[in-house]
Short mmCIF file of C-alpha atoms in Angstrom, two decimals:
data_model
loop_
_atom_site.label_atom_id
_atom_site.label_comp_id
_atom_site.label_asym_id
_atom_site.label_seq_id
_atom_site.Cartn_x
_atom_site.Cartn_y
_atom_site.Cartn_z
CA UNK L 1 -13.25 -19.22 -9.52
CA UNK L 2 -13.91 -22.91 -8.88
CA UNK L 3 -16.09 -24.80 -11.34
CA UNK L 4 -17.93 -27.82 -9.97
CA UNK L 5 -18.72 -30.89 -12.06
CA UNK L 6 -22.23 -32.34 -12.01
CA UNK L 7 -21.19 -35.46 -10.12
CA UNK L 8 -18.74 -33.67 -7.78
CA UNK L 9 -15.88 -36.04 -8.66
CA UNK L 10 -13.43 -33.28 -9.56
CA UNK L 11 -13.35 -29.48 -9.42
CA UNK L 12 -11.20 -26.88 -11.17
CA UNK L 13 -8.17 -26.12 -9.05
CA UNK L 14 -8.02 -29.62 -7.56
CA UNK L 15 -4.61 -31.31 -7.39
CA UNK L 16 -4.95 -35.03 -8.09
CA UNK L 17 -2.73 -38.01 -8.78
CA UNK L 18 -3.50 -39.71 -12.08
CA UNK L 19 -2.41 -42.81 -13.98
CA UNK L 20 -2.25 -42.15 -17.74
CA UNK L 21 -3.44 -45.08 -19.86
CA UNK L 22 -3.85 -43.65 -23.38
CA UNK L 23 -3.27 -40.75 -25.79
CA UNK L 24 -6.25 -39.09 -27.46
CA UNK L 25 -6.26 -37.90 -31.08
CA UNK L 26 -4.73 -34.55 -30.06
CA UNK L 27 -1.78 -36.11 -28.25
CA UNK L 28 -3.16 -35.44 -24.77
CA UNK L 29 -2.67 -38.05 -22.08
CA UNK L 30 -5.87 -39.74 -20.91
CA UNK L 31 -6.51 -40.72 -17.31
CA UNK L 32 -9.56 -41.51 -15.19
CA UNK L 33 -10.40 -40.13 -11.75
CA UNK L 34 -13.43 -41.55 -9.93
CA UNK L 35 -15.00 -42.43 -13.25
CA UNK L 36 -14.32 -39.10 -14.97
CA UNK L 37 -12.01 -38.90 -17.98
CA UNK L 38 -9.18 -36.37 -17.57
CA UNK L 39 -7.17 -35.04 -20.54
CA UNK L 40 -3.65 -33.87 -19.68
CA UNK L 41 -1.28 -32.02 -22.03
CA UNK L 42 2.21 -33.58 -22.36
CA UNK L 43 1.37 -36.69 -20.30
CA UNK L 44 2.14 -40.12 -21.76
CA UNK L 45 0.66 -43.62 -21.32
CA UNK L 46 2.36 -45.48 -18.48
CA UNK L 47 3.02 -42.34 -16.48
CA UNK L 48 1.74 -41.40 -13.05
CA UNK L 49 1.37 -37.63 -12.76
CA UNK L 50 0.20 -35.01 -10.32
CA UNK L 51 -2.28 -32.85 -12.19
CA UNK L 52 -3.96 -29.52 -11.49
CA UNK L 53 -7.49 -29.51 -12.90
CA UNK L 54 -8.15 -26.53 -15.18
CA UNK L 55 -11.57 -26.97 -16.79
CA UNK L 56 -14.46 -29.25 -15.90
CA UNK L 57 -17.15 -30.28 -18.39
CA UNK L 58 -20.09 -32.62 -18.04
CA UNK L 59 -18.25 -35.76 -19.17
CA UNK L 60 -14.56 -34.86 -18.91
CA UNK L 61 -12.04 -32.47 -17.43
CA UNK L 62 -8.66 -31.08 -18.49
CA UNK L 63 -5.56 -30.57 -16.41
CA UNK L 64 -1.89 -29.62 -16.50
CA UNK L 65 1.06 -31.58 -15.15
CA UNK L 66 2.52 -30.30 -11.91
CA UNK L 67 4.82 -33.28 -11.36
CA UNK L 68 5.68 -36.53 -13.13
CA UNK L 69 5.88 -39.25 -10.47
CA UNK L 70 6.57 -42.19 -12.81
CA UNK L 71 8.03 -41.54 -16.28
CA UNK L 72 7.03 -43.47 -19.42
CA UNK L 73 9.76 -45.46 -21.16
CA UNK L 74 8.87 -43.65 -24.40
CA UNK L 75 9.37 -40.16 -22.98
CA UNK L 76 12.27 -38.21 -24.51
CA UNK L 77 13.68 -34.75 -23.91
CA UNK L 78 12.26 -32.46 -26.65
CA UNK L 79 14.87 -30.98 -28.97
CA UNK L 80 13.04 -27.65 -28.86
CA UNK L 81 13.12 -25.56 -25.67
CA UNK L 82 9.67 -24.17 -26.55
CA UNK L 83 7.99 -27.59 -26.64
CA UNK L 84 4.95 -27.55 -24.37
CA UNK L 85 4.43 -23.82 -24.95
CA UNK L 86 4.39 -23.56 -28.74
CA UNK L 87 1.33 -25.10 -30.39
CA UNK L 88 3.27 -26.53 -33.32
CA UNK L 89 4.43 -29.87 -31.91
CA UNK L 90 1.99 -31.81 -29.73
CA UNK L 91 4.14 -34.90 -29.12
CA UNK L 92 7.82 -33.97 -29.43
CA UNK L 93 8.27 -35.44 -25.94
CA UNK L 94 7.29 -38.88 -27.31
CA UNK L 95 9.94 -41.11 -28.93
CA UNK L 96 9.48 -40.99 -32.72
CA UNK L 97 8.90 -44.74 -33.14
CA UNK L 98 6.24 -44.50 -30.45
CA UNK L 99 4.67 -41.57 -32.33
CA UNK L 100 4.35 -43.76 -35.41
CA UNK L 101 2.80 -46.60 -33.41
CA UNK L 102 0.30 -44.18 -31.85
CA UNK L 103 -0.73 -42.77 -35.23
CA UNK L 104 -1.06 -46.24 -36.73
CA UNK L 105 -3.27 -47.35 -33.84
CA UNK L 106 -5.34 -44.16 -34.04
CA UNK L 107 -6.21 -44.89 -37.68
CA UNK L 108 -6.93 -48.55 -36.90
CA UNK L 109 -9.19 -47.68 -33.96
CA UNK L 110 -11.24 -45.21 -35.99
CA UNK L 111 -11.76 -47.82 -38.71
CA UNK L 112 -12.61 -50.47 -36.11
CA UNK L 113 -15.29 -48.24 -34.57
CA UNK L 114 -16.92 -47.22 -37.85
CA UNK L 115 -16.46 -50.48 -39.75
CA UNK L 116 -16.56 -49.43 -43.43
CA UNK L 117 -17.35 -52.16 -45.93
CA UNK L 118 -14.44 -54.55 -46.39
CA UNK L 119 -12.44 -53.30 -43.41
CA UNK L 120 -10.40 -55.53 -41.16
CA UNK L 121 -7.00 -54.92 -39.60
CA UNK L 122 -5.27 -57.05 -42.22
CA UNK L 123 -6.05 -54.21 -44.67
CA UNK L 124 -3.93 -51.73 -42.68
CA UNK L 125 -0.40 -51.37 -44.06
CA UNK L 126 2.50 -50.13 -41.94
CA UNK L 127 2.74 -46.39 -41.52
CA UNK L 128 5.42 -44.64 -43.60
CA UNK L 129 7.52 -42.52 -41.27
CA UNK L 130 10.67 -40.46 -41.77
CA UNK L 131 14.22 -41.66 -41.22
CA UNK L 132 15.09 -38.15 -40.07
CA UNK L 133 12.02 -36.34 -38.70
CA UNK L 134 13.56 -32.86 -38.44
CA UNK L 135 13.56 -29.68 -40.57
CA UNK L 136 11.00 -31.16 -42.97
CA UNK L 137 8.61 -28.26 -43.53
CA UNK L 138 8.96 -26.52 -46.89
CA UNK L 139 6.31 -23.92 -46.05
CA UNK L 140 5.90 -21.96 -42.84
CA UNK L 141 3.73 -19.04 -41.72
CA UNK L 142 5.21 -16.93 -38.93
CA UNK L 143 3.08 -14.28 -37.19
CA UNK L 144 4.53 -11.07 -35.72
CA UNK L 145 3.53 -9.03 -32.69
CA UNK L 146 5.20 -6.88 -30.06
CA UNK L 147 6.76 -3.48 -30.71
CA UNK L 148 9.07 -1.96 -33.31
CA UNK L 149 11.90 -2.07 -30.73
CA UNK L 150 11.16 -5.65 -29.74
CA UNK L 151 9.26 -7.48 -32.47
CA UNK L 152 8.09 -10.98 -31.57
CA UNK L 153 8.16 -13.63 -34.29
CA UNK L 154 7.23 -17.20 -33.54
CA UNK L 155 4.21 -19.46 -33.41
CA UNK L 156 0.94 -19.39 -31.55
CA UNK L 157 0.69 -20.98 -28.14
CA UNK L 158 -1.71 -23.89 -27.85
CA UNK L 159 -5.31 -22.87 -28.51
CA UNK L 160 -4.52 -19.16 -28.47
CA UNK L 161 -3.29 -16.29 -30.60
CA UNK L 162 -0.53 -15.40 -28.17
CA UNK L 163 2.82 -15.62 -29.95
CA UNK L 164 5.60 -17.69 -28.45
CA UNK L 165 8.72 -15.86 -29.57
CA UNK L 166 11.58 -17.94 -30.94
CA UNK L 167 14.71 -17.97 -33.06
CA UNK L 168 14.86 -21.60 -34.22
CA UNK L 169 12.26 -24.16 -35.25
CA UNK L 170 13.39 -27.77 -35.54
CA UNK L 171 10.65 -28.88 -37.93
CA UNK L 172 10.99 -26.17 -40.57
CA UNK L 173 13.80 -25.65 -43.07
CA UNK L 174 16.54 -23.48 -41.48
CA UNK L 175 16.18 -21.00 -44.35
CA UNK L 176 12.91 -19.89 -42.72
CA UNK L 177 14.78 -19.03 -39.51
CA UNK L 178 17.20 -16.89 -41.52
CA UNK L 179 14.28 -15.08 -43.14
CA UNK L 180 12.58 -14.59 -39.77
CA UNK L 181 15.72 -13.01 -38.29
CA UNK L 182 16.21 -10.78 -41.34
CA UNK L 183 12.61 -9.51 -41.24
CA UNK L 184 12.85 -8.97 -37.48
CA UNK L 185 15.91 -6.74 -38.02
CA UNK L 186 14.15 -4.96 -40.88
CA UNK L 187 11.23 -4.11 -38.57
CA UNK L 188 13.61 -2.70 -35.95
CA UNK L 189 15.69 -0.71 -38.43
CA UNK L 190 12.63 0.69 -40.22
CA UNK L 191 10.77 1.35 -36.96
CA UNK L 192 7.74 -0.52 -38.25
CA UNK L 193 5.15 -1.67 -35.74
CA UNK L 194 4.08 -5.31 -35.85
CA UNK L 195 0.36 -5.85 -36.27
CA UNK L 196 -1.89 -6.01 -33.21
CA UNK L 197 -5.07 -8.04 -33.70
CA UNK L 198 -6.99 -6.46 -30.82
CA UNK L 199 -6.47 -2.83 -31.83
CA UNK L 200 -6.18 -3.46 -35.60
CA UNK L 201 -3.03 -1.34 -35.69
CA UNK L 202 0.52 -1.93 -36.87
CA UNK L 203 1.99 -2.95 -40.20
CA UNK L 204 3.77 -6.32 -40.34
CA UNK L 205 1.39 -9.25 -39.80
CA UNK L 206 3.08 -12.45 -41.04
CA UNK L 207 5.82 -13.83 -43.19
CA UNK L 208 5.31 -16.90 -45.35
CA UNK L 209 8.43 -18.76 -46.45
CA UNK L 210 8.32 -21.50 -49.09
CA UNK L 211 11.54 -23.45 -49.64
CA UNK L 212 12.15 -25.79 -52.55
CA UNK L 213 14.03 -28.71 -51.01
CA UNK L 214 14.76 -30.20 -54.44
CA UNK L 215 15.01 -26.98 -56.48
CA UNK L 216 16.85 -24.67 -54.08
CA UNK L 217 14.38 -21.84 -54.74
CA UNK L 218 12.89 -19.75 -51.93
CA UNK L 219 9.76 -17.58 -52.00
CA UNK L 220 9.17 -15.01 -49.25
CA UNK L 221 5.79 -13.35 -48.76
CA UNK L 222 5.61 -10.40 -46.37
CA UNK L 223 2.01 -9.93 -45.19
CA UNK L 224 1.39 -6.32 -44.22
CA UNK L 225 -1.46 -3.97 -43.45
CA UNK L 226 -0.02 -1.25 -45.70
CA UNK L 227 1.47 -1.40 -49.18
CA UNK L 228 4.05 1.37 -48.90
CA UNK L 229 7.02 0.03 -46.97
CA UNK L 230 10.50 1.59 -46.69
CA UNK L 231 13.80 0.18 -47.93
CA UNK L 232 12.42 -2.86 -49.77
CA UNK L 233 15.39 -2.93 -52.14
CA UNK L 234 17.75 -3.13 -49.17
CA UNK L 235 15.61 -5.87 -47.61
CA UNK L 236 15.74 -7.82 -50.87
CA UNK L 237 19.54 -7.60 -50.99
CA UNK L 238 19.86 -8.82 -47.41
CA UNK L 239 17.49 -11.74 -48.00
CA UNK L 240 19.37 -12.76 -51.15
CA UNK L 241 22.70 -12.66 -49.34
CA UNK L 242 21.48 -14.56 -46.26
CA UNK L 243 19.73 -17.27 -48.28
CA UNK L 244 22.56 -17.82 -50.76
CA UNK L 245 25.17 -18.07 -48.00
CA UNK L 246 23.30 -20.63 -45.86
CA UNK L 247 24.87 -24.03 -45.36
CA UNK L 248 24.09 -26.72 -42.76
CA UNK L 249 26.13 -27.12 -39.63
CA UNK L 250 28.86 -29.72 -40.20
CA UNK L 251 28.23 -33.18 -38.75
CA UNK L 252 24.65 -32.27 -37.78
CA UNK L 253 22.57 -35.40 -38.34
CA UNK L 254 19.38 -33.36 -38.59
CA UNK L 255 20.38 -32.49 -42.16
CA UNK L 256 21.35 -35.97 -43.31
CA UNK L 257 18.37 -36.23 -45.69
CA UNK L 258 19.00 -32.91 -47.46
CA UNK L 259 19.70 -33.53 -51.18
CA UNK L 260 23.45 -33.39 -51.74
CA UNK L 261 23.21 -31.58 -55.08
CA UNK L 262 21.15 -28.79 -53.52
CA UNK L 263 23.55 -28.42 -50.62
CA UNK L 264 26.40 -28.05 -53.10
CA UNK L 265 24.51 -25.70 -55.42
CA UNK L 266 22.92 -23.69 -52.62
CA UNK L 267 19.64 -21.83 -52.24
CA UNK L 268 18.46 -18.61 -53.85
CA UNK L 269 15.67 -16.10 -53.32
CA UNK L 270 13.36 -16.63 -56.28
CA UNK L 271 10.82 -13.96 -55.28
CA UNK L 272 9.78 -11.48 -52.61
CA UNK L 273 6.10 -10.55 -52.42
CA UNK L 274 3.94 -8.15 -50.46
CA UNK L 275 0.51 -9.47 -49.52
CA UNK L 276 -1.61 -6.53 -48.40
CA UNK L 277 -4.17 -7.53 -45.79
CA UNK L 278 -6.00 -4.58 -44.21
CA UNK L 279 -8.95 -6.61 -42.94
CA UNK L 280 -9.67 -6.98 -39.24
CA UNK L 281 -9.40 -10.73 -39.44
CA UNK L 282 -7.14 -13.63 -38.54
CA UNK L 283 -7.04 -14.70 -42.20
CA UNK L 284 -3.35 -14.68 -43.11
CA UNK L 285 -3.04 -13.51 -46.72
CA UNK L 286 -4.73 -10.46 -48.18
CA UNK L 287 -6.46 -10.15 -51.53
CA UNK L 288 -3.78 -7.88 -53.04
CA UNK L 289 -0.38 -9.24 -54.05
CA UNK L 290 2.57 -7.14 -55.18
CA UNK L 291 5.75 -8.64 -56.61
CA UNK L 292 8.75 -6.81 -55.14
CA UNK L 293 11.51 -8.97 -56.61
CA UNK L 294 11.99 -11.98 -58.85
CA UNK L 295 9.66 -14.28 -60.76
CA UNK L 296 5.96 -14.87 -60.17
CA UNK L 297 6.43 -18.47 -59.08
CA UNK L 298 8.97 -20.85 -57.59
CA UNK L 299 9.80 -24.34 -58.80
CA UNK L 300 9.87 -27.61 -56.92
CA UNK L 301 10.42 -31.12 -58.26
CA UNK L 302 8.75 -34.32 -57.04
CA UNK L 303 9.34 -37.73 -58.65
CA UNK L 304 10.69 -36.15 -61.84
CA UNK L 305 7.84 -33.64 -62.30
CA UNK L 306 8.57 -29.91 -62.04
CA UNK L 307 5.88 -27.84 -60.33
CA UNK L 308 5.34 -24.10 -60.57
CA UNK L 309 4.14 -22.83 -57.20
CA UNK L 310 2.46 -19.43 -57.05
CA UNK L 311 1.98 -17.51 -53.77
CA UNK L 312 -1.54 -18.83 -53.09
CA UNK L 313 -1.07 -22.32 -54.53
CA UNK L 314 -1.48 -25.36 -52.33
CA UNK L 315 1.53 -27.64 -52.29
CA UNK L 316 2.36 -30.39 -49.83
CA UNK L 317 4.37 -28.99 -46.91
CA UNK L 318 6.77 -31.93 -46.40
CA UNK L 319 8.66 -32.56 -49.67
CA UNK L 320 10.38 -35.74 -48.47
CA UNK L 321 7.14 -37.41 -47.43
CA UNK L 322 5.31 -36.04 -50.46
CA UNK L 323 7.50 -38.37 -52.51
CA UNK L 324 6.32 -41.31 -50.38
CA UNK L 325 2.69 -40.16 -50.32
CA UNK L 326 2.48 -39.77 -54.09
CA UNK L 327 4.33 -43.03 -54.68
CA UNK L 328 1.69 -44.74 -52.55
CA UNK L 329 -1.06 -43.16 -54.67
CA UNK L 330 0.68 -44.49 -57.79
CA UNK L 331 0.98 -47.95 -56.23
CA UNK L 332 -2.65 -48.08 -55.15
CA UNK L 333 -3.97 -46.82 -58.49
CA UNK L 334 -1.99 -49.65 -60.14
CA UNK L 335 -2.43 -48.23 -63.64
CA UNK L 336 -1.47 -50.23 -66.72
CA UNK L 337 -1.31 -47.36 -69.22
CA UNK L 338 -4.73 -47.82 -70.83
CA UNK L 339 -6.96 -46.16 -68.23
CA UNK L 340 -8.96 -42.96 -68.12
CA UNK L 341 -8.43 -41.44 -64.67
CA UNK L 342 -10.25 -38.66 -62.81
CA UNK L 343 -8.39 -36.56 -60.24
CA UNK L 344 -11.03 -34.84 -58.11
CA UNK L 345 -9.88 -31.92 -55.94
CA UNK L 346 -6.77 -31.89 -58.14
CA UNK L 347 -5.35 -28.57 -56.90
CA UNK L 348 -2.37 -27.55 -59.03
CA UNK L 349 -2.25 -30.96 -60.71
CA UNK L 350 0.49 -32.56 -58.62
CA UNK L 351 -1.08 -36.03 -58.61
CA UNK L 352 -2.65 -35.70 -62.07
CA UNK L 353 0.69 -35.15 -63.76
CA UNK L 354 2.28 -38.15 -62.07
CA UNK L 355 -0.63 -40.38 -63.10
CA UNK L 356 -0.59 -39.08 -66.68
CA UNK L 357 2.71 -40.89 -67.30
CA UNK L 358 0.98 -44.12 -66.30
CA UNK L 359 -2.49 -43.69 -67.84
CA UNK L 360 -4.05 -43.07 -71.24
CA UNK L 361 -5.78 -39.86 -70.15
CA UNK L 362 -6.28 -37.88 -66.93
CA UNK L 363 -8.94 -35.27 -66.13
CA UNK L 364 -8.27 -33.07 -63.12
CA UNK L 365 -11.10 -31.10 -61.51
CA UNK L 366 -10.65 -28.24 -59.03
CA UNK L 367 -12.96 -25.39 -58.00
CA UNK L 368 -10.16 -22.81 -57.48
CA UNK L 369 -9.45 -21.23 -60.86
CA UNK L 370 -5.98 -19.99 -59.87
CA UNK L 371 -4.99 -23.56 -59.04
CA UNK L 372 -6.25 -24.76 -62.43
CA UNK L 373 -4.17 -22.06 -64.13
CA UNK L 374 -1.11 -23.38 -62.27
CA UNK L 375 -2.03 -26.97 -63.17
CA UNK L 376 -2.19 -26.15 -66.87
CA UNK L 377 1.15 -24.34 -66.68
CA UNK L 378 2.63 -27.34 -64.85
CA UNK L 379 1.46 -29.65 -67.63
CA UNK L 380 3.00 -27.31 -70.20
CA UNK L 381 6.27 -27.06 -68.25
CA UNK L 382 6.59 -30.86 -68.24
CA UNK L 383 5.36 -31.37 -71.84
CA UNK L 384 2.49 -33.57 -70.64
CA UNK L 385 -0.31 -33.63 -73.20
CA UNK L 386 -2.63 -36.43 -72.07
CA UNK L 387 -4.13 -34.43 -69.22
CA UNK L 388 -6.99 -31.94 -69.05
CA UNK L 389 -7.78 -29.56 -66.19
CA UNK L 390 -11.29 -28.30 -65.51
CA UNK L 391 -12.21 -25.40 -63.21
CA UNK L 392 -15.39 -26.66 -61.57
CA UNK L 393 -16.82 -28.04 -58.35
CA UNK L 394 -16.22 -31.79 -58.46
CA UNK L 395 -19.66 -32.51 -56.97
CA UNK L 396 -21.43 -30.75 -59.87
CA UNK L 397 -18.99 -31.69 -62.64
CA UNK L 398 -18.93 -35.45 -62.03
CA UNK L 399 -22.70 -36.10 -62.43
CA UNK L 400 -22.73 -33.98 -65.59
CA UNK L 401 -19.69 -35.79 -66.96
CA UNK L 402 -21.22 -39.21 -66.31
CA UNK L 403 -24.67 -38.30 -67.63
CA UNK L 404 -23.01 -37.08 -70.82
CA UNK L 405 -21.51 -40.51 -71.41
CA UNK L 406 -18.16 -39.93 -69.73
CA UNK L 407 -16.42 -42.91 -68.14
CA UNK L 408 -13.47 -43.57 -65.88
CA UNK L 409 -11.43 -46.59 -64.91
CA UNK L 410 -10.15 -45.00 -61.70
CA UNK L 411 -10.59 -41.85 -59.67
CA UNK L 412 -8.34 -40.16 -57.13
CA UNK L 413 -10.03 -38.11 -54.40
CA UNK L 414 -7.88 -35.70 -52.38
CA UNK L 415 -10.29 -33.45 -50.45
CA UNK L 416 -9.56 -30.80 -47.81
CA UNK L 417 -9.80 -31.61 -44.09
CA UNK L 418 -13.58 -31.42 -44.08
CA UNK L 419 -13.68 -34.43 -46.41
CA UNK L 420 -15.71 -35.01 -49.56
CA UNK L 421 -18.81 -33.04 -50.42
CA UNK L 422 -21.93 -35.16 -49.86
CA UNK L 423 -23.05 -34.68 -53.46
CA UNK L 424 -19.73 -35.97 -54.75
CA UNK L 425 -19.95 -39.10 -52.62
CA UNK L 426 -23.48 -39.68 -53.89
CA UNK L 427 -22.26 -39.34 -57.48
CA UNK L 428 -19.35 -41.72 -56.85
CA UNK L 429 -21.70 -44.31 -55.36
CA UNK L 430 -23.88 -44.11 -58.46
CA UNK L 431 -20.93 -44.17 -60.88
CA UNK L 432 -19.43 -47.34 -62.27
CA UNK L 433 -15.80 -46.52 -61.50
CA UNK L 434 -13.85 -49.71 -60.70
CA UNK L 435 -11.16 -48.17 -58.45
CA UNK L 436 -11.05 -45.21 -56.08
CA UNK L 437 -7.91 -43.93 -54.36
CA UNK L 438 -8.79 -41.67 -51.43
CA UNK L 439 -6.04 -39.38 -50.08
CA UNK L 440 -6.97 -37.95 -46.69
CA UNK L 441 -5.39 -35.46 -44.30
CA UNK L 442 -8.06 -36.06 -41.64
CA UNK L 443 -8.78 -39.62 -40.45
CA UNK L 444 -12.08 -38.58 -38.84
CA UNK L 445 -13.64 -37.34 -42.08
CA UNK L 446 -11.98 -40.17 -44.00
CA UNK L 447 -13.76 -42.89 -42.02
CA UNK L 448 -17.05 -40.97 -42.26
CA UNK L 449 -16.76 -40.91 -46.06
CA UNK L 450 -15.63 -44.54 -46.27
CA UNK L 451 -18.75 -45.64 -44.40
CA UNK L 452 -20.99 -43.82 -46.89
CA UNK L 453 -19.00 -45.10 -49.88
CA UNK L 454 -19.44 -48.58 -48.41
CA UNK L 455 -22.78 -48.96 -50.17
CA UNK L 456 -20.87 -49.27 -53.45
CA UNK L 457 -17.16 -49.70 -52.61
CA UNK L 458 -15.12 -51.88 -50.28
CA UNK L 459 -11.85 -51.01 -48.59
CA UNK L 460 -8.91 -52.96 -50.06
CA UNK L 461 -5.95 -51.34 -48.29
CA UNK L 462 -5.12 -48.38 -46.04
CA UNK L 463 -1.67 -46.80 -45.75
CA UNK L 464 -1.00 -44.12 -43.11
CA UNK L 465 1.76 -41.63 -43.94
CA UNK L 466 3.38 -39.42 -41.31
CA UNK L 467 3.58 -36.09 -43.11
CA UNK L 468 4.06 -34.08 -39.90
CA UNK L 469 6.33 -35.75 -37.32
CA UNK L 470 5.90 -34.52 -33.72
CA UNK L 471 2.36 -33.32 -34.48
CA UNK L 472 -1.00 -35.03 -33.98
CA UNK L 473 -1.65 -35.20 -37.75
CA UNK L 474 -1.54 -38.28 -39.97
CA UNK L 475 -2.46 -38.72 -43.63
CA UNK L 476 -3.84 -41.86 -45.24
CA UNK L 477 -4.07 -43.34 -48.72
CA UNK L 478 -6.90 -45.83 -49.25
CA UNK L 479 -7.67 -48.10 -52.20
CA UNK L 480 -11.34 -48.95 -52.70
CA UNK L 481 -12.85 -51.22 -55.32
CA UNK L 482 -16.36 -51.28 -56.72
CA UNK L 483 -18.55 -53.98 -55.20
CA UNK L 484 -19.83 -56.32 -57.91
CA UNK L 485 -23.07 -58.10 -56.97
#
């Protein structure tokens, strides 16, 4: 069926020739045809492409490449054969240095358009990228589908829940590929049916693999629709053997950043869990957790702090860049050892504990009680006593804390992708806190919040950090200072 645009400039099914002049925030090439903007997957600035139009909206259309007539200088051959099909890596076909430049410019352009108080391009520091942008993910969720004879295990195709089957992923730790293959064989041998979303039938839904790059510990979570599974002891033995025997391919530069002591010591299965999810939903983990083998947590170490990570706990996915991200938070906080610091949206206390070594006292606030339990255990594990963790919504706790006479010399804000709660921003604007450090995983909500904070705070510096090479994501750390009239 052909869809016609309002101004008749382009129709679905049309084959057009297009010059690409930009990348949008999702890594799609941007071209213009007779005044209409066209977004094209996998196209790069500087390229001329033949495009088949797929969808037509009022102000834009989307298309797919049928032929590249002129190639961009920054185009590279993706390492992964599934690039372009799998939804995990939007820009693997773009040279990594060019990826960093694109992300840096994306952040700068957003700030230019919104203009928060104090912003100019001199405030933007160079993006922190990776020397070796491969095999960096310490956590991965892999969905299953297909049949018991031929289970599919991979990642979702772009903007769909159709699984692109695969054996190797070049951005996750290779341990996860070993686990994927072992679970795939377990499904075949046990004649278990992978879960089917449409019919709500089948057993095995996902696996979640968490790998401690600096500890060598591995947690595996098998997400299933049923609790009673066969041969779990045998599965445990196979996972332990596969994980403990893994070693990187010799002379493979993709592993050049792996810590030498861990490579020599090796990896071990620290725990195997069942997460029972019998809901007809695309939510990954279920409410029930059953420990099949090992301890109730795994350990990871960042900048000298040991962290206990439970199955549901949030922890940064890229351990190498987490070191750089947290070091930037430390640098921007610029503590002298006498300050009282608030860590809002503190999660399991990862930033709080690092700041505690550099401050007089730290209060971490997080609404998820399980995360606060982990944070307190993390403080105990590291013998850190000048930190307090409070289970509360930051937007309700902060006004109460301030009205009760509480003070702070600095506050760290590390919200989820949706950004800060409006009530929290209002409380921060009314508070007399000299320094804010905002850690953001979503530049769009970051600039929105910075504009609102601009009534009381000015931007001093912005540092982008590339936590997810080959994706369209970029994190930022921002220092703001209270405006003194």
